[in-house]
Amino acid sequence: MTNDRGLKLIQSVEQADSSQKLLDAVQSLAAARLEEGIPTLIAALSYNNPGAAVAAVDGLVQLGEVAVPKLLTLLDDYNYSGRAWAIRALAGIGDPRALETLREAAETDFAMSVRRSAAKGLGNLRWSALPAQDVSAAQAQALKTLRLTAQDPEWVVRYAGVVGLQGLTTSVAESQTDIRPTVSEHFEQMLKTESDLAVRARVQLALDQLHKD
Amino acid sequence: MRESSFGNFESLSPEQSPEGSESLTVEQAIANLQGQDQGLRYYAAWWLGRFRVRESAAIDALIATLEDETDRTPEGGYPLRRNSARALGKLGDRKAVPALIRCLNCSDFYVRDAAAESLGMLGDPVCIPELMKLLEGGLEAAQPIPGCPHLAQPYNATIEALGSLGATAAIDLIQPFLDHPIERVQYAAARGMYQLTKNPIYANKLIQALGGQKLQLRRAALGDLGAIGYLPAAEAIAETLAENSLKLISLKGLLEYQVKNNSTESSSISEAAIQVMTLMDNLL
């Protein structure tokens, strides 16, 4: 990959004058996995073109950790729908540097689609990327937020909270923390109080899988 | 560049209570509904439905407004009746059924539409003959009217209500609507026919619709498939080009249908339900 080609890919995103051209250009740039394309992919999250945004999120998730600092710093500068997509990208990448951003989104964002993505992302963080001495405090923070999320007024956010809690439990299996009994107990409690049938089914599945592990 | 034609689904389903709703109490809402201020009455009717206020006093007050003559649009519509009819469907009290049946003859199309939908939700089969009357005249009477934003009758809501009420007597009336010129009406007919016959041929029409060109129509098919809980549609739902929020709601319908219809003594989850949840997890 030459810089020249990278520049061309970036330019074709910036110059796209139809939604189809934009989609194609973002897809090509995403597929090229260029570090210098990161700001352009992030900008594409705010074009109010869902196809292009999905392609940009995929591209950013593929790029992984290298995209995280820019996603975190640019997050506030972008419009609302762009922010929602950026949260989705951070959730997909799973870099624990996004912990605070994901927690804030899961707890306070007004859009349920953002809260649900953030909740799932909190169960998807790669803890090994953190210094060993910080892991249990960070996991406790994620757990705290996910327990709140599991009481969200919207069923889909509670559902995502259950998925996040299950993910968190699985991802910490080999670490020093003892989250599993806490989460199991939380799920048992949810089975008693949760009124939504789909969420209850997801809690039951999470419990079945936790017991199987 | 911007693509403004994309309708944001989130904006269709209010995530937040509108301003002022937090401060309204049940007593106040009921009082507002019986007061003189048309704006407050209209809002109170919506509010009682939105917050599922099932108190008898609220139901009675809402039923009374179905006869309201004071709140009129320039075209002769009845805004308050529309809101009250919608709210009564959400509140689940069959006491409202006779008054809603009378609304099926209201001169305002949107009142008839709301009443048909709510009667489907309340689940009392006593309204079936009156709903069937709205389909009389078949396709010929149901052709689009030039210059009019709606059809002669609320065919979608009526067919969907008859489907969910299990009105097998209406099958012959509904079937011709599979050939209606408007796709949304075809889907309603396919959905109703599937509910009444359980013949997969009708549900498969809805799966086909997920591959169509128009986003609005794919959204409609997602809603219909969720409503009938048609399990073989799960993969197609997950893959259609539409918002994840809508796919999740559709798959939720499939999941709940599975859970309800496979309830065994054991609390374990069926394989089919696990498959649906795996698809849902990936859309979060």
Coordinates of C-alpha atoms in Angstrom, one line a residue:
Chain A
M1 CA 0.0 0.0 0.0
T2 CA 1.5 3.3 -1.1
N3 CA 0.7 6.6 0.6
D4 CA -0.5 7.7 -2.8
R5 CA -3.2 5.1 -2.9
G6 CA -4.2 5.8 0.7
L7 CA -4.6 9.5 -0.1
K8 CA -6.8 8.6 -3.1
L9 CA -9.0 6.4 -0.9
I10 CA -9.4 9.2 1.6
Q11 CA -10.1 11.8 -1.1
S12 CA -12.8 9.7 -2.7
V13 CA -14.6 9.6 0.7
E14 CA -14.3 13.3 1.0
Q15 CA -15.5 14.0 -2.6
A16 CA -18.3 11.5 -2.8
D17 CA -21.4 13.3 -4.1
S18 CA -24.0 10.5 -3.7
S19 CA -24.9 8.2 -0.9
Q20 CA -23.9 5.2 -3.0
K21 CA -20.5 6.7 -3.9
L22 CA -19.9 7.5 -0.3
L23 CA -20.8 3.9 0.8
D24 CA -18.4 2.5 -1.8
A25 CA -15.6 4.9 -0.9
V26 CA -15.9 4.2 2.8
Q27 CA -16.0 0.5 2.2
S28 CA -12.8 0.7 0.2
L29 CA -11.1 2.8 2.7
A30 CA -12.2 0.5 5.6
A31 CA -10.9 -2.6 3.7
A32 CA -7.5 -1.0 3.2
R33 CA -7.0 -0.8 7.0
L34 CA -4.9 2.3 6.8
E35 CA -3.9 4.1 10.0
E36 CA -4.0 7.4 8.2
G37 CA -7.6 6.7 7.1
I38 CA -8.8 6.7 10.8
P39 CA -9.9 10.4 11.0
T40 CA -11.8 10.0 7.7
L41 CA -13.5 6.8 8.9
I42 CA -14.5 8.6 12.1
A43 CA -15.8 11.6 10.1
A44 CA -17.9 9.2 8.1
L45 CA -19.7 8.2 11.3
S46 CA -21.4 11.6 11.2
Y47 CA -22.6 11.7 7.6
N48 CA -26.1 10.4 8.5
N49 CA -25.6 7.6 6.0
P50 CA -26.2 4.4 7.9
G51 CA -24.6 2.1 5.3
A52 CA -21.4 4.2 5.3
A53 CA -21.5 4.4 9.1
V54 CA -21.7 0.6 9.4
A55 CA -18.8 0.2 7.0
A56 CA -16.7 2.8 8.9
V57 CA -17.5 1.1 12.3
D58 CA -16.4 -2.3 10.7
G59 CA -13.2 -0.6 9.4
L60 CA -12.4 1.0 12.8
V61 CA -13.0 -2.3 14.7
Q62 CA -10.7 -4.1 12.3
L63 CA -8.0 -1.5 12.9
G64 CA -8.5 -2.0 16.6
E65 CA -6.4 -0.4 19.3
V66 CA -4.7 2.1 17.0
A67 CA -8.0 3.8 16.4
V68 CA -8.9 4.1 20.1
P69 CA -7.1 7.4 21.1
K70 CA -8.6 9.3 18.1
L71 CA -12.1 7.8 18.7
L72 CA -11.9 8.9 22.4
T73 CA -10.7 12.5 21.6
L74 CA -12.9 13.1 18.6
L75 CA -16.0 11.7 20.3
D76 CA -17.1 15.0 21.7
D77 CA -16.6 17.0 18.6
Y78 CA -19.0 15.1 16.5
N79 CA -22.7 15.3 16.2
Y80 CA -25.1 13.0 18.0
S81 CA -25.5 10.2 15.6
G82 CA -21.8 10.2 15.0
R83 CA -21.2 9.7 18.7
A84 CA -23.6 6.8 18.8
W85 CA -21.6 5.0 16.0
A86 CA -18.3 5.9 17.7
I87 CA -19.5 4.2 20.9
R88 CA -20.4 1.2 18.8
A89 CA -16.8 1.1 17.4
L90 CA -15.3 1.4 20.8
A91 CA -17.5 -1.4 22.1
G92 CA -16.4 -3.6 19.2
I93 CA -12.7 -2.9 19.7
G94 CA -12.8 -3.8 23.4
D95 CA -9.8 -1.7 24.4
P96 CA -10.2 -1.0 28.2
R97 CA -9.1 2.6 27.7
A98 CA -12.7 3.1 26.6
L99 CA -14.0 1.9 30.0
E100 CA -15.1 5.4 31.3
T101 CA -16.6 6.4 28.0
L102 CA -18.6 3.2 27.7
R103 CA -19.7 3.5 31.4
E104 CA -20.9 7.0 30.9
A105 CA -22.7 6.1 27.7
A106 CA -24.4 3.0 29.3
E107 CA -25.5 4.9 32.3
T108 CA -26.5 8.3 30.9
D109 CA -27.0 8.4 27.2
F110 CA -30.6 9.3 26.2
A111 CA -30.7 6.9 23.2
M112 CA -31.4 3.3 24.0
S113 CA -29.4 2.2 21.0
V114 CA -26.3 3.8 22.5
R115 CA -26.9 2.4 26.0
R116 CA -27.4 -1.1 24.6
S117 CA -24.2 -1.0 22.5
A118 CA -22.2 0.4 25.4
A119 CA -23.5 -2.3 27.7
K120 CA -22.5 -5.0 25.4
G121 CA -19.1 -3.4 25.0
L122 CA -18.5 -3.4 28.7
G123 CA -18.7 -7.2 28.6
N124 CA -16.3 -7.3 25.7
L125 CA -13.2 -5.5 27.1
R126 CA -9.8 -7.1 26.8
W127 CA -8.6 -6.8 30.4
S128 CA -5.1 -8.2 29.6
A129 CA -4.4 -4.8 27.9
L130 CA -4.5 -3.2 31.4
P131 CA -1.6 -3.2 33.9
A132 CA -2.2 -6.1 36.2
Q133 CA -2.7 -4.0 39.3
D134 CA -5.5 -2.0 37.7
V135 CA -7.6 -4.9 36.5
S136 CA -9.8 -5.7 39.5
A137 CA -10.7 -2.1 40.1
A138 CA -11.6 -1.6 36.5
Q139 CA -13.7 -4.8 36.4
A140 CA -15.5 -3.7 39.5
Q141 CA -16.4 -0.5 37.7
A142 CA -17.7 -2.3 34.7
L143 CA -19.7 -4.6 36.9
K144 CA -21.3 -1.7 38.8
T145 CA -22.4 -0.1 35.5
L146 CA -23.8 -3.3 34.1
R147 CA -25.8 -3.9 37.2
L148 CA -27.4 -0.5 36.7
T149 CA -28.0 -1.2 33.1
A150 CA -29.8 -4.4 33.9
Q151 CA -32.5 -2.1 35.5
D152 CA -32.8 0.2 32.5
P153 CA -36.5 1.1 31.6
E154 CA -36.0 -0.2 28.1
W155 CA -36.1 -4.0 27.6
V156 CA -33.4 -3.9 24.9
V157 CA -30.9 -2.2 27.3
R158 CA -31.6 -4.7 30.1
Y159 CA -31.1 -7.5 27.5
A160 CA -27.8 -5.9 26.5
G161 CA -26.9 -5.6 30.2
V162 CA -27.4 -9.3 30.6
V163 CA -25.2 -10.0 27.6
G164 CA -22.6 -7.6 29.0
L165 CA -22.7 -9.3 32.5
Q166 CA -22.3 -12.7 30.9
G167 CA -19.4 -11.4 28.8
L168 CA -17.7 -9.8 31.8
T169 CA -18.0 -13.0 33.8
T170 CA -16.5 -15.1 31.0
S171 CA -13.7 -12.6 30.3
V172 CA -12.6 -12.5 33.9
A173 CA -12.7 -16.3 34.4
E174 CA -8.9 -16.6 34.5
S175 CA -8.3 -13.5 36.5
Q176 CA -8.1 -12.9 40.2
T177 CA -11.6 -11.4 40.7
D178 CA -14.6 -13.3 42.1
I179 CA -17.3 -11.7 39.9
R180 CA -19.0 -15.0 39.0
P181 CA -21.0 -15.6 42.2
T182 CA -22.1 -12.0 42.3
V183 CA -23.3 -12.1 38.7
S184 CA -25.0 -15.5 39.2
E185 CA -26.8 -14.0 42.2
H186 CA -27.8 -10.9 40.2
F187 CA -29.2 -13.1 37.4
E188 CA -31.2 -15.2 39.9
Q189 CA -32.7 -12.0 41.3
M190 CA -33.5 -10.8 37.8
L191 CA -35.4 -14.0 37.1
K192 CA -37.7 -13.1 40.0
T193 CA -38.3 -9.5 39.1
E194 CA -37.9 -9.1 35.3
S195 CA -41.3 -8.7 33.6
D196 CA -40.1 -8.9 30.0
L197 CA -40.3 -12.4 28.6
A198 CA -37.4 -12.0 26.2
V199 CA -35.1 -10.5 28.8
R200 CA -36.0 -13.4 31.2
A201 CA -35.2 -15.9 28.5
R202 CA -31.8 -14.2 28.0
V203 CA -31.1 -14.3 31.8
Q204 CA -31.9 -18.0 31.8
L205 CA -29.6 -18.7 28.9
A206 CA -26.8 -16.7 30.6
L207 CA -27.3 -18.7 33.8
D208 CA -27.3 -22.0 31.9
Q209 CA -24.1 -21.1 30.2
L210 CA -22.4 -19.9 33.3
H211 CA -23.2 -23.2 35.0
K212 CA -21.9 -25.1 32.1
D213 CA -18.5 -23.4 32.1
Chain B
M1 CA -23.0 15.2 2.1
R2 CA -26.1 14.3 3.9
E3 CA -28.8 11.7 3.3
S4 CA -31.8 13.3 4.6
S5 CA -34.3 10.8 3.4
F6 CA -33.2 8.3 6.0
G7 CA -35.9 8.3 8.7
N8 CA -34.4 7.8 12.1
F9 CA -36.2 4.9 13.8
E10 CA -35.3 6.1 17.2
S11 CA -37.3 9.3 16.6
L12 CA -40.4 7.1 15.9
S13 CA -40.3 5.5 19.3
P14 CA -40.0 8.2 21.9
E15 CA -37.2 7.3 24.3
Q16 CA -37.9 10.1 26.6
S17 CA -41.1 11.4 28.1
P18 CA -42.0 14.7 26.5
E19 CA -41.6 17.7 28.6
G20 CA -44.0 18.1 31.4
S21 CA -45.1 14.5 31.5
E22 CA -43.1 13.8 34.6
S23 CA -45.0 16.3 36.6
L24 CA -48.5 15.1 35.5
T25 CA -50.1 12.8 38.1
V26 CA -52.8 10.2 37.3
E27 CA -55.5 12.3 39.1
Q28 CA -54.4 15.4 37.2
A29 CA -54.4 13.6 33.9
I30 CA -58.0 12.3 34.5
A31 CA -59.1 15.8 35.6
N32 CA -57.4 17.3 32.5
L33 CA -59.2 14.8 30.3
Q34 CA -62.6 16.0 31.7
G35 CA -61.6 19.7 31.6
Q36 CA -62.2 22.4 29.0
D37 CA -58.7 22.9 27.7
Q38 CA -58.5 20.9 24.4
G39 CA -54.7 20.8 24.4
L40 CA -54.6 19.4 27.9
R41 CA -57.4 16.9 27.1
Y42 CA -55.6 15.7 24.0
Y43 CA -52.3 15.3 25.9
A44 CA -53.9 13.6 28.9
A45 CA -55.5 10.9 26.6
W46 CA -52.1 10.2 25.2
W47 CA -50.4 10.2 28.6
L48 CA -52.8 7.8 30.2
G49 CA -52.1 5.3 27.4
R50 CA -48.4 5.9 27.4
F51 CA -48.0 5.3 31.1
R52 CA -50.5 2.4 31.1
V53 CA -52.8 3.9 33.7
R54 CA -55.3 1.0 34.1
E55 CA -57.4 2.6 36.9
S56 CA -61.1 2.3 36.3
A57 CA -61.6 6.1 36.6
A58 CA -59.1 6.6 33.7
I59 CA -60.8 4.0 31.5
D60 CA -64.3 5.5 32.1
A61 CA -63.0 9.0 31.4
L62 CA -61.3 7.8 28.2
I63 CA -64.5 5.9 27.1
A64 CA -66.6 9.1 27.6
T65 CA -64.3 11.1 25.3
L66 CA -65.0 8.7 22.4
E67 CA -68.3 10.6 22.1
D68 CA -66.6 14.0 22.2
E69 CA -67.9 16.7 19.8
T70 CA -65.9 19.7 20.9
D71 CA -62.4 18.9 19.6
R72 CA -62.6 19.1 15.8
T73 CA -60.2 19.6 13.0
P74 CA -61.1 21.9 10.1
E75 CA -61.7 18.7 8.0
G76 CA -64.2 17.4 10.6
G77 CA -61.8 15.0 12.3
Y78 CA -61.9 14.1 16.0
P79 CA -58.3 14.4 17.5
L80 CA -59.3 13.6 21.0
R81 CA -61.3 10.5 20.0
R82 CA -58.3 9.3 18.0
N83 CA -56.0 9.6 21.0
S84 CA -58.5 8.0 23.4
A85 CA -59.2 5.1 21.1
R86 CA -55.4 4.4 20.8
A87 CA -54.9 4.7 24.6
L88 CA -57.8 2.3 25.4
G89 CA -56.1 -0.4 23.3
K90 CA -53.0 -0.1 25.4
L91 CA -54.8 -0.3 28.7
G92 CA -56.2 -3.8 28.2
D93 CA -59.7 -3.3 29.7
R94 CA -62.4 -4.9 27.6
K95 CA -64.9 -2.6 29.1
A96 CA -63.9 -0.3 26.3
V97 CA -65.0 -2.8 23.5
P98 CA -68.6 -1.6 22.9
A99 CA -67.6 2.0 22.6
L100 CA -64.7 1.2 20.3
I101 CA -67.0 -0.9 18.2
R102 CA -69.2 2.2 17.8
C103 CA -66.1 4.1 16.7
L104 CA -65.8 1.8 13.7
N105 CA -68.6 3.8 12.2
C106 CA -67.1 7.2 13.0
S107 CA -66.9 9.6 10.1
D108 CA -63.2 10.2 10.8
F109 CA -61.0 7.6 9.1
Y110 CA -58.3 8.0 11.8
V111 CA -60.8 7.2 14.6
R112 CA -61.8 4.0 12.8
D113 CA -58.2 3.2 12.3
A114 CA -57.3 3.6 15.9
A115 CA -60.4 1.7 17.1
A116 CA -59.7 -1.3 14.8
E117 CA -56.1 -1.5 16.0
S118 CA -57.2 -1.2 19.7
L119 CA -59.9 -3.9 19.2
G120 CA -57.2 -6.2 17.9
M121 CA -55.1 -5.5 21.0
L122 CA -58.0 -6.0 23.5
G123 CA -58.6 -9.6 22.1
D124 CA -62.4 -9.7 22.5
P125 CA -63.8 -11.6 19.6
V126 CA -67.2 -10.0 20.0
C127 CA -66.1 -7.2 17.6
I128 CA -65.3 -9.6 14.7
P129 CA -68.6 -9.1 12.8
E130 CA -68.2 -5.3 12.9
L131 CA -64.6 -5.5 11.8
M132 CA -65.5 -7.7 8.9
K133 CA -68.0 -5.1 7.7
L134 CA -65.1 -2.8 7.1
L135 CA -63.8 -5.2 4.5
E136 CA -67.1 -5.4 2.6
G137 CA -66.8 -4.4 -1.1
G138 CA -63.4 -6.2 -1.2
L139 CA -60.7 -5.0 -3.5
E140 CA -63.0 -2.8 -5.6
A141 CA -63.9 -0.6 -2.7
A142 CA -60.4 -0.6 -1.4
Q143 CA -58.7 1.1 -4.4
P144 CA -56.6 4.2 -3.6
I145 CA -58.6 7.4 -3.8
P146 CA -56.9 10.1 -5.8
G147 CA -56.0 13.1 -3.7
C148 CA -56.8 11.3 -0.5
P149 CA -54.0 10.3 1.9
H150 CA -55.8 7.1 3.0
L151 CA -58.0 4.4 1.7
A152 CA -61.7 4.2 2.2
Q153 CA -61.3 2.0 5.3
P154 CA -58.4 1.2 7.7
Y155 CA -57.7 -2.1 5.9
N156 CA -54.3 -2.7 7.5
A157 CA -55.5 -2.3 11.0
T158 CA -58.7 -4.2 10.4
I159 CA -57.0 -7.2 8.8
E160 CA -54.3 -7.3 11.4
A161 CA -57.0 -7.2 14.2
L162 CA -58.9 -10.0 12.6
G163 CA -55.7 -12.0 12.3
S164 CA -54.8 -11.6 15.9
L165 CA -58.4 -12.3 17.0
G166 CA -58.3 -15.6 15.2
A167 CA -61.3 -14.6 13.0
T168 CA -61.2 -17.6 10.7
A169 CA -64.6 -16.5 9.4
A170 CA -62.8 -13.6 7.8
I171 CA -60.4 -15.7 5.7
D172 CA -62.4 -15.3 2.4
L173 CA -62.7 -11.6 3.0
I174 CA -59.0 -11.1 3.7
Q175 CA -57.6 -13.3 0.9
P176 CA -58.3 -10.9 -2.0
F177 CA -56.2 -8.2 -0.2
L178 CA -53.1 -10.3 -1.0
D179 CA -53.4 -8.6 -4.4
H180 CA -54.0 -5.1 -3.2
P181 CA -52.0 -2.5 -5.2
I182 CA -50.4 -1.1 -2.0
E183 CA -47.6 -3.4 -0.7
R184 CA -48.3 -2.5 2.9
V185 CA -51.9 -3.9 2.5
Q186 CA -50.5 -7.0 0.9
Y187 CA -48.3 -7.6 3.9
A188 CA -51.2 -7.1 6.3
A189 CA -53.1 -9.7 4.3
A190 CA -50.2 -12.1 4.3
R191 CA -49.8 -11.6 8.0
G192 CA -53.5 -12.1 8.7
M193 CA -53.7 -15.1 6.4
Y194 CA -50.7 -16.7 8.2
Q195 CA -52.3 -16.2 11.6
L196 CA -55.6 -17.6 10.5
T197 CA -54.3 -20.6 8.4
K198 CA -50.7 -21.2 9.7
N199 CA -49.8 -21.8 6.0
P200 CA -46.1 -20.9 5.6
I201 CA -46.7 -19.7 2.1
Y202 CA -48.1 -16.4 3.6
A203 CA -45.2 -15.9 6.0
N204 CA -42.8 -16.5 3.2
K205 CA -44.3 -13.6 1.3
L206 CA -43.2 -11.5 4.3
I207 CA -39.7 -12.9 4.2
Q208 CA -39.5 -12.0 0.5
A209 CA -40.5 -8.5 1.4
L210 CA -37.4 -8.2 3.5
G211 CA -35.4 -8.3 0.3
G212 CA -37.4 -5.5 -1.3
Q213 CA -36.0 -2.1 -2.4
K214 CA -37.8 0.2 -0.1
L215 CA -36.7 0.7 3.5
Q216 CA -40.2 1.6 4.7
L217 CA -41.5 -1.7 3.3
R218 CA -38.7 -3.8 4.8
R219 CA -39.5 -2.1 8.1
A220 CA -43.1 -3.0 7.8
A221 CA -42.2 -6.7 7.0
L222 CA -40.0 -6.8 10.1
G223 CA -43.0 -5.6 12.2
D224 CA -45.3 -8.2 10.7
L225 CA -42.8 -11.1 11.1
G226 CA -42.3 -10.2 14.7
A227 CA -46.0 -10.0 15.3
I228 CA -46.5 -13.6 13.9
G229 CA -43.4 -14.9 15.6
Y230 CA -42.4 -16.9 12.5
L231 CA -39.2 -18.7 13.4
P232 CA -37.9 -19.6 9.9
A233 CA -37.6 -15.9 9.3
A234 CA -34.9 -15.4 12.0
E235 CA -31.8 -15.3 9.7
A236 CA -33.5 -13.2 7.1
I237 CA -34.5 -10.7 9.7
A238 CA -31.0 -10.5 11.0
E239 CA -29.7 -9.9 7.5
T240 CA -32.2 -7.5 6.0
L241 CA -31.0 -3.9 5.4
A242 CA -32.7 -2.0 8.2
E243 CA -31.9 -0.5 11.6
N244 CA -30.7 -3.0 14.3
S245 CA -33.3 -1.5 16.7
L246 CA -36.1 -2.8 14.4
K247 CA -34.5 -6.1 13.8
L248 CA -34.1 -6.6 17.5
I249 CA -37.8 -5.9 18.1
S250 CA -38.8 -8.3 15.3
L251 CA -36.5 -11.1 16.7
K252 CA -38.0 -10.4 20.1
G253 CA -41.4 -11.3 18.7
L254 CA -39.9 -14.6 17.5
L255 CA -38.2 -15.3 20.8
E256 CA -41.3 -14.6 22.8
Y257 CA -43.4 -16.8 20.5
Q258 CA -40.9 -19.6 21.1
V259 CA -40.8 -19.2 24.8
K260 CA -44.6 -19.0 25.2
N261 CA -45.2 -22.0 23.0
N262 CA -42.5 -24.3 24.4
S263 CA -43.1 -23.8 28.0
T264 CA -42.2 -27.0 29.7
E265 CA -41.9 -27.8 33.4
S266 CA -38.1 -27.3 33.2
S267 CA -36.8 -23.8 33.0
S268 CA -34.3 -24.7 30.2
I269 CA -34.3 -22.8 26.9
S270 CA -35.0 -24.5 23.6
E271 CA -32.5 -24.7 20.8
A272 CA -34.6 -22.5 18.6
A273 CA -34.8 -19.8 21.3
I274 CA -31.0 -19.9 21.7
Q275 CA -30.6 -19.4 18.0
V276 CA -32.8 -16.4 18.0
M277 CA -30.9 -14.9 21.0
T278 CA -27.6 -15.5 19.4
L279 CA -28.8 -13.4 16.4
M280 CA -30.1 -10.7 18.8
D281 CA -26.8 -10.6 20.7
N282 CA -24.9 -9.8 17.5
L283 CA -27.2 -6.9 16.7
L284 CA -26.7 -5.1 20.0

